[in-house]
Coordinates of C-alpha atoms and ligand atoms in Angstrom, one line a residue:
Chain A
X1 CA -1.6 8.9 -7.1
X2 CA -2.0 12.4 -5.6
X3 CA -2.1 14.0 -9.0
X4 CA -4.5 11.5 -10.3
X5 CA -6.8 12.1 -7.3
X6 CA -6.4 15.8 -7.8
X7 CA -7.3 15.6 -11.5
X8 CA -10.3 13.5 -10.7
X9 CA -11.5 16.0 -8.2
X10 CA -11.1 18.9 -10.6
X11 CA -12.9 17.0 -13.3
X12 CA -15.7 16.1 -11.0
X13 CA -16.0 19.7 -9.9
X14 CA -16.1 20.9 -13.5
X15 CA -18.6 18.3 -14.6
X16 CA -20.4 19.5 -11.5
X17 CA -23.5 21.5 -11.5
X18 CA -25.8 20.8 -8.6
X19 CA -25.4 17.5 -6.9
X20 CA -28.9 16.4 -7.9
X21 CA -28.4 17.1 -11.5
X22 CA -25.1 15.4 -11.4
X23 CA -26.5 12.2 -9.9
X24 CA -29.4 12.2 -12.4
X25 CA -26.9 12.5 -15.2
X26 CA -24.8 9.7 -13.7
X27 CA -27.8 7.5 -13.5
X28 CA -28.7 8.1 -17.1
X29 CA -25.1 7.5 -18.1
X30 CA -25.0 4.3 -16.2
X31 CA -27.9 2.9 -18.2
X32 CA -27.2 4.5 -21.6
X33 CA -23.4 3.8 -21.8
X34 CA -23.5 0.0 -21.7
X35 CA -26.4 -0.1 -24.1
X36 CA -24.6 2.1 -26.5
X37 CA -21.5 0.0 -26.2
X38 CA -23.5 -3.1 -26.7
X39 CA -25.2 -1.7 -29.8
X40 CA -21.9 -0.6 -31.3
X41 CA -20.4 -4.0 -30.8
X42 CA -23.4 -5.8 -32.3
X43 CA -23.4 -3.4 -35.2
X44 CA -19.7 -3.9 -35.9
X45 CA -20.2 -7.7 -35.6
X46 CA -23.1 -7.7 -38.0
X47 CA -21.1 -5.5 -40.4
X48 CA -18.1 -7.9 -40.3
X49 CA -20.3 -10.9 -41.2
X50 CA -22.7 -9.4 -43.7
X51 CA -20.6 -6.7 -45.4
X52 CA -17.0 -7.7 -45.0
X53 CA -18.0 -11.3 -45.6
X54 CA -16.5 -13.2 -42.7
X55 CA -18.0 -16.6 -43.1
X56 CA -21.2 -17.2 -41.1
X57 CA -19.8 -20.6 -40.2
X58 CA -16.8 -19.1 -38.5
X59 CA -18.6 -16.2 -36.9
X60 CA -22.4 -16.4 -36.9
X61 CA -24.1 -13.0 -37.3
X62 CA -26.1 -11.6 -34.5
X63 CA -29.1 -12.0 -36.8
X64 CA -28.7 -15.7 -37.2
X65 CA -28.1 -16.1 -33.5
X66 CA -31.3 -14.3 -32.8
X67 CA -33.2 -16.6 -35.3
X68 CA -31.8 -19.7 -33.5
X69 CA -32.7 -18.1 -30.2
X70 CA -36.3 -17.8 -31.3
X71 CA -36.4 -21.2 -33.0
X72 CA -35.1 -23.0 -29.9
X73 CA -36.8 -20.9 -27.3
X74 CA -38.6 -23.8 -25.6
X75 CA -35.4 -25.8 -25.3
X76 CA -33.5 -22.7 -24.2
X77 CA -36.1 -22.0 -21.5
X78 CA -36.0 -25.5 -20.1
X79 CA -32.2 -25.6 -20.2
X80 CA -32.1 -22.3 -18.3
X81 CA -34.4 -23.7 -15.7
X82 CA -32.3 -26.8 -15.2
X83 CA -29.0 -24.8 -15.0
X84 CA -30.6 -22.1 -13.0
X85 CA -32.0 -24.5 -10.5
X86 CA -28.6 -26.1 -10.0
X87 CA -27.0 -22.7 -9.5
X88 CA -29.7 -21.6 -7.2
X89 CA -29.6 -24.7 -5.0
X90 CA -25.8 -24.4 -4.9
X91 CA -25.9 -20.7 -4.1
X92 CA -28.4 -21.2 -1.2
X93 CA -26.5 -24.1 0.2
X94 CA -23.1 -22.5 -0.2
X95 CA -24.4 -19.2 1.3
X96 CA -26.0 -20.9 4.3
X97 CA -22.8 -22.9 4.9
X98 CA -20.6 -19.9 4.4
X99 CA -22.6 -17.7 6.8
X100 CA -22.7 -20.5 9.4
X101 CA -19.1 -21.4 9.3
X102 CA -18.0 -17.8 9.3
X103 CA -20.1 -17.2 12.4
X104 CA -18.4 -20.2 14.1
X105 CA -15.0 -19.1 13.0
X106 CA -15.6 -15.6 14.3
X107 CA -16.8 -16.9 17.6
X108 CA -14.1 -19.6 18.2
X109 CA -10.6 -18.9 17.2
X110 CA -9.8 -22.7 17.0
X111 CA -12.4 -23.1 14.3
X112 CA -10.9 -20.2 12.5
X113 CA -7.5 -21.7 12.6
X114 CA -8.8 -25.1 11.5
X115 CA -10.9 -23.8 8.7
X116 CA -8.4 -21.3 7.2
X117 CA -6.3 -23.8 5.3
X118 CA -9.4 -25.8 4.2
X119 CA -11.0 -22.7 2.8
X120 CA -7.8 -21.6 1.1
X121 CA -7.6 -25.1 -0.5
X122 CA -11.3 -24.9 -1.5
X123 CA -10.7 -21.5 -3.0
X124 CA -8.2 -22.9 -5.5
X125 CA -9.9 -26.1 -6.4
X126 CA -10.5 -25.9 -10.1
X127 CA -14.1 -26.8 -11.1
X128 CA -12.7 -28.7 -14.1
X129 CA -10.9 -31.0 -11.8
X130 CA -13.8 -31.7 -9.6
X131 CA -16.7 -32.0 -12.0
X132 CA -15.8 -35.3 -13.7
X133 CA -15.2 -36.9 -10.3
X134 CA -18.4 -35.8 -8.8
X135 CA -20.4 -36.5 -11.9
X136 CA -19.2 -40.1 -12.0
X137 CA -19.6 -40.5 -8.2
X138 CA -23.2 -39.5 -8.1
X139 CA -24.3 -41.2 -11.4
X140 CA -25.2 -40.1 -14.9
X141 CA -28.7 -38.9 -14.0
X142 CA -28.1 -36.9 -10.9
X143 CA -27.8 -33.1 -10.8
X144 CA -26.2 -33.4 -7.3
X145 CA -22.6 -33.1 -8.5
X146 CA -23.3 -29.8 -10.3
X147 CA -25.2 -28.4 -7.3
X148 CA -22.3 -29.4 -5.1
X149 CA -19.9 -27.7 -7.3
X150 CA -22.0 -24.5 -7.4
X151 CA -22.3 -24.7 -3.6
X152 CA -18.6 -25.0 -3.2
X153 CA -17.9 -22.0 -5.5
X154 CA -20.5 -19.9 -3.6
X155 CA -19.3 -20.9 -0.2
X156 CA -15.8 -19.4 -0.5
X157 CA -16.7 -15.7 -1.2
X158 CA -19.6 -15.8 1.3
X159 CA -17.4 -17.3 4.0
X160 CA -14.4 -14.9 3.5
X161 CA -16.5 -11.8 3.2
X162 CA -18.7 -12.6 6.1
X163 CA -15.8 -13.5 8.4
X164 CA -14.2 -10.2 7.5
X165 CA -17.5 -8.5 8.3
X166 CA -17.7 -10.1 11.7
X167 CA -14.3 -8.5 12.5
X168 CA -15.3 -5.0 11.6
X169 CA -17.1 -4.0 14.8
X170 CA -15.4 -0.9 16.2
X171 CA -13.9 -0.7 19.7
X172 CA -16.2 2.2 20.7
X173 CA -19.2 0.1 19.8
X174 CA -17.9 -2.8 21.8
X175 CA -17.2 -0.5 24.7
X176 CA -20.7 0.9 24.5
X177 CA -22.3 -2.6 24.5
X178 CA -20.2 -3.5 27.5
X179 CA -21.2 -0.3 29.3
X180 CA -24.8 -1.3 28.7
X181 CA -24.2 -4.7 30.1
X182 CA -25.7 -6.1 26.9
X183 CA -26.0 -9.9 26.6
X184 CA -24.1 -11.6 23.9
X185 CA -27.3 -12.1 21.9
X186 CA -28.0 -8.3 22.1
X187 CA -24.4 -7.5 21.0
X188 CA -24.9 -9.9 18.1
X189 CA -28.2 -8.3 17.0
X190 CA -27.3 -4.7 17.8
X191 CA -23.7 -4.3 16.4
X192 CA -22.1 -7.5 15.1
X193 CA -24.8 -8.4 12.5
X194 CA -25.5 -4.9 11.2
X195 CA -21.8 -4.2 10.9
X196 CA -21.2 -7.5 9.0
X197 CA -24.3 -7.1 6.8
X198 CA -22.8 -5.2 3.9
X199 CA -19.9 -7.6 3.8
X200 CA -22.3 -10.6 3.7
X201 CA -24.2 -9.1 0.9
X202 CA -21.1 -8.4 -1.1
X203 CA -20.1 -12.1 -0.6
X204 CA -23.5 -13.3 -1.8
X205 CA -23.4 -11.0 -4.8
X206 CA -20.0 -12.4 -5.9
X207 CA -21.2 -15.9 -5.1
X208 CA -24.3 -15.5 -7.3
X209 CA -22.2 -15.1 -10.4
X210 CA -19.8 -17.9 -9.5
X211 CA -22.7 -20.2 -8.8
X212 CA -24.1 -19.8 -12.4
X213 CA -20.7 -20.1 -14.0
X214 CA -19.8 -23.2 -12.1
X215 CA -23.1 -24.9 -12.6
X216 CA -22.7 -24.2 -16.3
X217 CA -19.1 -25.4 -16.6
X218 CA -19.8 -28.5 -14.5
X219 CA -22.2 -29.6 -17.3
X220 CA -19.3 -29.9 -19.8
X221 CA -18.0 -32.9 -17.9
X222 CA -20.8 -35.5 -18.2
X223 CA -23.9 -36.0 -16.1
X224 CA -27.5 -35.6 -17.3
X225 CA -28.0 -33.5 -20.5
X226 CA -30.5 -30.7 -21.0
X227 CA -28.8 -27.8 -19.1
X228 CA -27.4 -24.8 -20.9
X229 CA -23.8 -26.0 -20.5
X230 CA -24.4 -29.4 -22.1
X231 CA -26.4 -27.9 -24.9
X232 CA -23.7 -25.4 -25.7
X233 CA -21.2 -28.2 -25.9
X234 CA -23.4 -30.5 -28.0
X235 CA -24.4 -27.6 -30.4
X236 CA -20.7 -26.7 -30.8
X237 CA -19.7 -30.3 -31.3
X238 CA -22.3 -30.6 -34.1
X239 CA -21.0 -27.4 -35.7
X240 CA -24.3 -25.6 -35.0
X241 CA -22.4 -22.5 -33.9
X242 CA -25.3 -20.0 -34.2
X243 CA -27.4 -22.3 -31.9
X244 CA -24.4 -22.6 -29.5
X245 CA -24.2 -18.8 -29.4
X246 CA -27.9 -18.6 -28.7
X247 CA -27.4 -20.8 -25.6
X248 CA -24.4 -18.7 -24.6
X249 CA -26.7 -15.6 -24.8
X250 CA -29.2 -17.4 -22.5
X251 CA -26.4 -18.2 -20.1
X252 CA -25.4 -14.6 -20.0
X253 CA -29.0 -13.6 -19.3
X254 CA -29.1 -16.2 -16.5
X255 CA -26.0 -14.9 -14.9
X256 CA -27.4 -11.4 -15.1
X257 CA -30.7 -12.5 -13.6
X258 CA -28.8 -13.9 -10.6
X259 CA -26.7 -10.8 -10.2
X260 CA -29.7 -8.5 -10.3
X261 CA -31.6 -10.7 -7.9
X262 CA -28.8 -10.4 -5.3
X263 CA -28.6 -6.7 -6.0
X264 CA -32.3 -6.4 -5.3
X265 CA -31.8 -8.4 -2.1
X266 CA -29.1 -5.9 -1.1
X267 CA -31.5 -3.0 -1.6
X268 CA -34.1 -4.7 0.4
X269 CA -32.1 -5.4 3.5
X270 CA -29.6 -2.6 3.5
X271 CA -30.7 0.8 4.8
X272 CA -29.9 3.7 2.5
X273 CA -27.2 5.4 4.4
X274 CA -24.9 2.5 5.0
X275 CA -25.3 1.2 1.5
X276 CA -23.7 4.3 0.1
X277 CA -20.6 3.9 2.2
X278 CA -20.1 0.2 1.8
X279 CA -16.8 -0.6 0.2
X280 CA -16.5 -3.4 -2.2
X281 CA -15.2 -6.5 -0.5
X282 CA -13.1 -8.8 -2.6
X283 CA -13.1 -12.6 -2.5
Chain B
X1 CA -19.1 -14.2 17.2
X2 CA -18.8 -11.5 19.8
X3 CA -15.4 -10.2 20.5
X4 CA -13.8 -11.8 23.5
X5 CA -13.4 -8.4 25.1
X6 CA -17.2 -8.0 25.2
X7 CA -18.4 -9.3 28.5
X8 CA -21.4 -11.6 28.3
X9 CA -22.7 -9.8 31.3
X10 CA -26.3 -10.0 32.2
X11 CA -28.2 -6.9 33.1
X12 CA -30.1 -8.4 35.9
X13 CA -28.8 -7.2 39.3
X14 CA -27.3 -10.0 41.3
X15 CA -29.4 -11.2 44.1
X16 CA -27.8 -13.7 46.5
X17 CA -27.8 -11.4 49.5
X18 CA -24.7 -9.5 48.3
X19 CA -24.6 -6.2 50.3
X20 CA -23.6 -4.6 47.0
X21 CA -27.0 -5.0 45.5
X22 CA -28.7 -3.0 48.2
X23 CA -29.3 0.7 47.6
X24 CA -26.4 2.7 49.0
X25 CA -27.1 4.7 52.1
X26 CA -27.3 8.5 51.6
X27 CA -23.8 10.1 51.7
X28 CA -22.2 7.2 49.8
X29 CA -19.9 8.7 47.3
X30 CA -20.7 8.3 43.6
X31 CA -17.1 7.1 42.9
X32 CA -14.5 6.0 45.3
X33 CA -11.1 5.1 44.0
X34 CA -8.5 3.7 46.4
X35 CA -4.8 3.0 45.6
X36 CA -5.5 2.2 41.9
X37 CA -2.6 1.2 39.6
X38 CA -3.0 0.3 36.0
X39 CA -0.3 -1.3 33.9
X40 CA -0.9 -2.3 30.3
X41 CA 0.8 -5.4 29.1
X42 CA 1.7 -4.6 25.6
X43 CA 3.9 -6.3 23.0
X44 CA 6.7 -3.8 23.6
X45 CA 6.6 -4.3 27.3
X46 CA 4.7 -3.0 30.3
X47 CA 3.2 0.4 30.1
X48 CA 2.4 2.0 33.5
X49 CA -0.7 4.1 32.8
X50 CA -1.9 4.9 36.3
X51 CA 0.0 4.9 39.6
X52 CA -1.5 5.2 43.1
X53 CA -4.7 7.0 42.2
X54 CA -7.0 8.0 45.1
X55 CA -10.1 10.0 44.3
X56 CA -13.6 10.4 45.7
X57 CA -16.4 11.9 43.8
X58 CA -19.4 12.9 46.0
X59 CA -23.0 12.4 44.9
X60 CA -24.0 15.2 42.5
X61 CA -20.4 16.5 42.3
X62 CA -18.8 17.6 39.0
X63 CA -15.2 16.6 38.8
X64 CA -13.0 17.2 35.8
X65 CA -9.8 15.3 34.9
X66 CA -7.3 17.4 33.1
X67 CA -3.7 16.7 32.1
X68 CA -1.5 16.2 29.0
X69 CA -2.2 13.5 26.5
X70 CA -1.3 10.0 27.7
X71 CA -1.5 10.8 31.4
X72 CA -4.2 8.2 31.8
X73 CA -7.4 10.2 32.0
X74 CA -9.3 7.9 29.6
X75 CA -7.9 4.9 31.4
X76 CA -9.1 6.2 34.7
X77 CA -12.6 6.8 33.3
X78 CA -12.6 3.3 31.8
X79 CA -11.8 1.8 35.2
X80 CA -14.8 3.6 36.7
X81 CA -16.9 2.3 33.9
X82 CA -15.5 -1.2 34.3
X83 CA -14.5 -1.3 30.7
X84 CA -11.0 -2.1 32.0
X85 CA -9.9 -3.5 35.3
X86 CA -7.3 -2.0 37.7
X87 CA -4.0 -3.9 38.1
X88 CA -4.3 -3.2 41.8
X89 CA -6.5 -1.1 44.1
X90 CA -10.2 -0.7 44.2
X91 CA -12.9 1.2 42.4
X92 CA -16.3 1.5 43.9
X93 CA -19.3 3.2 42.4
X94 CA -22.2 4.1 44.7
X95 CA -20.7 1.7 47.3
X96 CA -20.7 -1.3 44.9
X97 CA -17.9 -2.8 42.8
X98 CA -17.5 -1.1 39.5
X99 CA -18.7 -4.3 37.8
X100 CA -21.9 -4.4 39.8
X101 CA -22.5 -0.8 39.1
X102 CA -22.1 -1.4 35.4
X103 CA -24.5 -4.4 35.5
X104 CA -26.9 -2.2 37.5
X105 CA -26.6 0.5 34.8
X106 CA -25.7 3.1 37.4
X107 CA -23.8 5.3 35.0
X108 CA -24.2 6.9 31.6
X109 CA -21.2 7.3 29.3
X110 CA -20.2 9.4 26.4
X111 CA -16.9 8.8 24.6
X112 CA -14.7 11.2 22.7
X113 CA -15.9 9.6 19.5
X114 CA -19.7 9.9 19.4
X115 CA -19.9 6.1 18.6
X116 CA -23.3 6.3 17.1
X117 CA -24.6 3.3 15.1
X118 CA -24.5 4.5 11.5
X119 CA -27.4 2.2 10.4
X120 CA -29.8 3.7 13.0
X121 CA -31.6 7.0 12.9
X122 CA -30.9 9.6 15.5
X123 CA -34.0 8.7 17.4
X124 CA -33.1 4.9 17.3
X125 CA -29.6 5.7 18.5
X126 CA -30.9 7.6 21.5
X127 CA -33.4 4.8 22.2
X128 CA -30.7 2.1 22.1
X129 CA -30.0 1.8 25.9
X130 CA -33.7 1.9 26.6
X131 CA -34.3 -0.8 24.0
X132 CA -31.6 -3.0 25.4
X133 CA -32.9 -2.7 28.9
X134 CA -36.5 -3.5 28.0
X135 CA -38.2 -0.2 28.3
X136 CA -41.7 -0.4 26.6
X137 CA -41.8 1.2 23.2
X138 CA -44.4 3.9 24.1
X139 CA -42.4 5.3 27.0
X140 CA -39.3 4.9 25.0
X141 CA -40.7 7.1 22.3
X142 CA -41.7 9.8 24.8
X143 CA -38.3 9.7 26.5
X144 CA -36.5 10.0 23.2
X145 CA -38.6 13.0 22.1
X146 CA -37.8 14.6 25.5
X147 CA -34.1 14.0 25.2
X148 CA -33.9 15.2 21.6
X149 CA -35.7 18.3 22.7
X150 CA -33.2 18.8 25.4
X151 CA -30.2 18.6 23.1
X152 CA -31.9 20.7 20.5
X153 CA -32.2 18.0 17.8
X154 CA -35.9 17.4 17.8
X155 CA -36.0 18.1 14.1
X156 CA -33.4 15.6 13.3
X157 CA -35.0 12.5 14.8
X158 CA -35.2 10.6 11.5
X159 CA -31.9 11.6 10.1
X160 CA -28.9 9.2 10.0
X161 CA -25.7 10.0 11.8
X162 CA -23.7 10.7 8.6
X163 CA -26.2 13.5 7.8
X164 CA -25.2 15.4 11.0
X165 CA -22.2 17.5 11.8
X166 CA -19.7 16.3 14.4
X167 CA -21.2 18.6 17.0
X168 CA -24.7 17.3 16.4
X169 CA -23.5 13.7 16.6
X170 CA -21.9 14.4 19.9
X171 CA -25.1 15.9 21.2
X172 CA -26.9 12.7 20.1
X173 CA -24.3 10.7 22.1
X174 CA -24.9 12.9 25.1
X175 CA -28.7 12.4 24.8
X176 CA -28.0 8.7 24.6
X177 CA -25.9 8.8 27.8
X178 CA -28.6 10.7 29.6
X179 CA -31.4 8.4 28.4
X180 CA -31.7 6.3 31.6
X181 CA -31.3 9.3 34.0
X182 CA -28.0 8.0 35.4
X183 CA -26.9 9.3 38.8
X184 CA -23.3 9.2 37.4
X185 CA -22.3 10.6 34.1
X186 CA -18.9 9.6 32.6
X187 CA -17.7 11.8 29.8
X188 CA -14.4 11.5 27.9
X189 CA -13.6 14.7 26.1
X190 CA -17.1 14.9 24.7
X191 CA -16.7 18.3 23.3
X192 CA -13.2 17.8 22.0
X193 CA -14.3 17.8 18.3
X194 CA -16.5 20.9 18.6
X195 CA -15.7 24.5 17.6
X196 CA -15.4 27.0 20.4
X197 CA -18.9 28.5 20.0
X198 CA -20.7 25.1 20.0
X199 CA -18.5 24.0 22.8
X200 CA -19.5 26.9 25.1
X201 CA -23.1 26.3 24.2
X202 CA -22.8 22.6 25.0
X203 CA -21.1 23.4 28.3
X204 CA -24.0 25.6 29.3
X205 CA -26.4 22.8 28.3
X206 CA -24.4 20.4 30.4
X207 CA -24.6 22.7 33.4
X208 CA -28.3 23.0 33.0
X209 CA -28.8 19.2 32.6
X210 CA -26.7 18.4 35.7
X211 CA -28.6 20.9 37.7
X212 CA -31.8 19.2 36.5
X213 CA -30.8 15.7 37.1
X214 CA -28.5 16.1 40.1
X215 CA -26.1 13.6 38.5
X216 CA -22.4 13.3 39.6
X217 CA -20.1 13.8 36.6
X218 CA -16.6 12.7 35.8
X219 CA -15.5 14.8 32.9
X220 CA -12.3 14.4 31.0
X221 CA -11.1 17.4 29.2
X222 CA -8.1 19.1 27.6
X223 CA -9.4 22.6 28.1
X224 CA -8.6 24.5 31.3
X225 CA -11.5 27.1 30.9
X226 CA -13.9 24.2 30.2
X227 CA -12.8 22.4 33.4
X228 CA -13.1 25.6 35.5
X229 CA -16.4 26.6 34.1
X230 CA -18.0 23.2 34.7
X231 CA -16.4 21.7 37.7
X232 CA -16.7 21.7 41.5
X233 CA -13.2 20.2 41.6
X234 CA -10.5 19.9 38.9
X235 CA -8.2 16.9 39.2
X236 CA -4.8 17.8 37.6
X237 CA -2.9 14.8 36.4
X238 CA 0.7 14.3 35.4
X239 CA 2.0 11.6 32.9
X240 CA 4.3 8.7 32.9
X241 CA 3.0 7.1 35.0
X242 CA -0.3 8.9 35.4
X243 CA -0.6 10.4 38.9
X244 CA -2.8 12.9 40.5
X245 CA -0.7 16.1 40.6
X246 CA -3.2 18.2 42.5
X247 CA -6.9 18.6 43.1
X248 CA -8.1 22.1 42.8
X249 CA -11.4 23.1 44.3
X250 CA -13.2 25.8 42.3
X251 CA -13.8 28.9 44.4
X252 CA -15.9 31.0 42.2
X253 CA -17.5 33.2 44.8
X254 CA -20.3 32.7 47.2
X255 CA -23.2 32.5 44.7
X256 CA -21.3 31.1 41.8
X257 CA -23.9 30.5 39.2
X258 CA -22.5 28.9 36.1
X259 CA -23.8 31.3 33.6
X260 CA -22.2 32.9 30.6
X261 CA -21.4 35.9 32.8
X262 CA -19.1 33.7 34.8
X263 CA -16.7 33.4 31.9
X264 CA -16.0 37.2 32.3
X265 CA -15.5 37.2 36.0
X266 CA -12.3 37.8 37.9
X267 CA -12.8 34.7 40.0
X268 CA -13.1 32.6 36.9
X269 CA -9.7 33.9 35.5
X270 CA -8.1 33.3 38.9
X271 CA -9.2 29.7 38.9
X272 CA -8.0 29.3 35.3
X273 CA -4.6 30.5 36.4
X274 CA -4.5 28.2 39.5
X275 CA -5.3 25.2 37.3
X276 CA -2.8 26.3 34.6
X277 CA 0.0 26.6 37.2
X278 CA -0.9 23.2 38.7
X279 CA -0.7 21.8 35.2
X280 CA 2.6 23.4 34.3
X281 CA 4.1 22.6 37.6
X282 CA 3.8 18.9 36.5
X283 CA 7.1 17.3 35.8
X284 CA 7.5 16.2 32.2
X285 CA 4.4 18.1 31.4
X286 CA 3.4 19.8 28.2
X287 CA 1.1 18.8 25.4
X288 CA 3.1 16.0 23.8
X289 CA 2.2 12.5 23.0
X290 CA -0.5 11.4 20.7
X291 CA -4.1 11.1 21.8
X292 CA -4.9 7.5 21.8
X293 CA -8.6 7.7 22.4
Ligands
ADP1 N1 -5.4 -0.6 25.7 C1 -4.2 -0.1 25.9 N2 -3.1 -0.9 25.7 C2 -1.9 -0.4 26.0 N3 -1.6 0.8 26.4 C3 -2.6 1.7 26.6 C4 -4.0 1.3 26.4 N4 -4.8 2.3 26.7 C5 -4.0 3.3 27.1 N5 -2.7 2.9 27.0 C6 -1.5 3.8 27.4 O1 -1.8 4.3 28.7 C7 -1.4 5.6 28.8 C8 -2.6 6.5 29.2 O2 -3.5 6.5 28.1 P1 -4.9 7.3 28.1 O3 -5.6 6.9 29.3 O4 -5.6 7.1 26.8 O5 -4.4 8.8 28.2 P2 -5.2 10.2 28.1 O6 -6.7 9.8 27.9 O7 -4.9 10.9 29.3 O8 -4.7 10.9 26.9 C9 -0.8 6.0 27.4 O9 0.6 5.9 27.5 C10 -1.4 5.0 26.5 O10 -0.5 4.7 25.5
MG2 MG1 -8.0 10.2 26.4

């Protein structure tokens, strides 16, 4: 561990140069590297299919996927709107519930004690188990089951991270507030919420990806058609693999959109200095 | 959502005809501690931190608490600030209970850690107590500018704490403690993290500020020369349980002005020696134990 850190430090120093130049180089690298990797993978994929001759039926080429993507664009768009709406509603509801319950659990130990096993149970509920049940419960033409599943998936990381954030206030800050005879509302606004903020945002960022994934997967188990998940499964079932892949690409884009939106939210509400030091909270 | 240790105290002074709420008559000591014991109830048993403390700090007086780590200096200061309660005995501040004095905002406090809010700028950190106590934003701005000028950080108003050195952060904390012109200043090793040069400069600043404001000061320190340079009286404490070993009045000559020149004077060295001997005469003394705060 120590040697690894040492090596890293030496490497960093050597790569060095001025801090500004280094950070610029890092920023460029962060954009260029994934694009380069993506292009290489796509190139290799296309090469496998068109030159080596892997059957287009087994592995559709990027080109045919792109063609399907263009041909089915209207359907892809409406499907993305349906799934995206489900994920969004779920994310918002799950986030609101997660924040509220975390606040209650941080305030009253009894609620913390009561909720801990429930949340632990929720965290391990497999979507695949719940989706068919909710879908049948709320009928074949209701999106409610999917939204509920997305909400459930979002709730857990938001709750856990926020609760942790509420526990991060330092003794010296609490002493300071007490010395100022601050009211509990002032303590909340002045130290508790700002301290918890990066943790909340991390929770929401994790939840955003989970909301999309679970809204999508929930569609595999019945309910109204038309979302990305159900179109992926119908396309695959009718052996239209290139089209199925086109929907998969759209799903990836949707997930990315949610992730970037939460990242933007983070930049918006988080002052520069504390953002840099925020450590990644896990679920 | 707030920690249970945080008192949901209201800043408004209690009415109800309590004699405490009335302004103290002149001559009332800033701090009066009588027969105070403090025992911490920890998982590994009872920890006696303070035993039979009696101490009076007059208005405008500068009193330092000095002693080895763990002798209860911080604990004593926290009792005065009503951040902890004595197990027995009484603490009065300007003739009121410590709690009432805290609610009335009669003291300013600076901890060993600067304790700045990292998401606020330097100016917003200094403005914090003014903001919490409802000072209008225009006068808040003026006061903050004045304070930052005083601690020599006028150019750093818009920086964030993590862009400042430890010494600068501590100066921000001191400016914050002075924001409401308290008549009593409580300082727990505020210069502990500073290098010797900055430290001496800050000491001179503190002397100047105290002369300007006429505030009484309870100052916790590890450093004998610092205590001698700053104080009217030095309280030497001994550990386990924390007791007052001796109270040494500083006799630095008839017209003892606390300037840099004082540090070179004979009287200064003599007082340093007196305090050192008082300190080393303490049973089970010595600089052992780990600083807990
Ligand atoms: N909150 C606490 N809980 C338990 N023991 C404490 C607490 N605060 C201080 N103590 C104990 O009280 C003694 C005095 O501590 P402190 O006042 O911090 O000493 P000093 O500031 O002189 O170094 C030490 O033995 C310390 O371990
Ligand atoms: Mg201490």
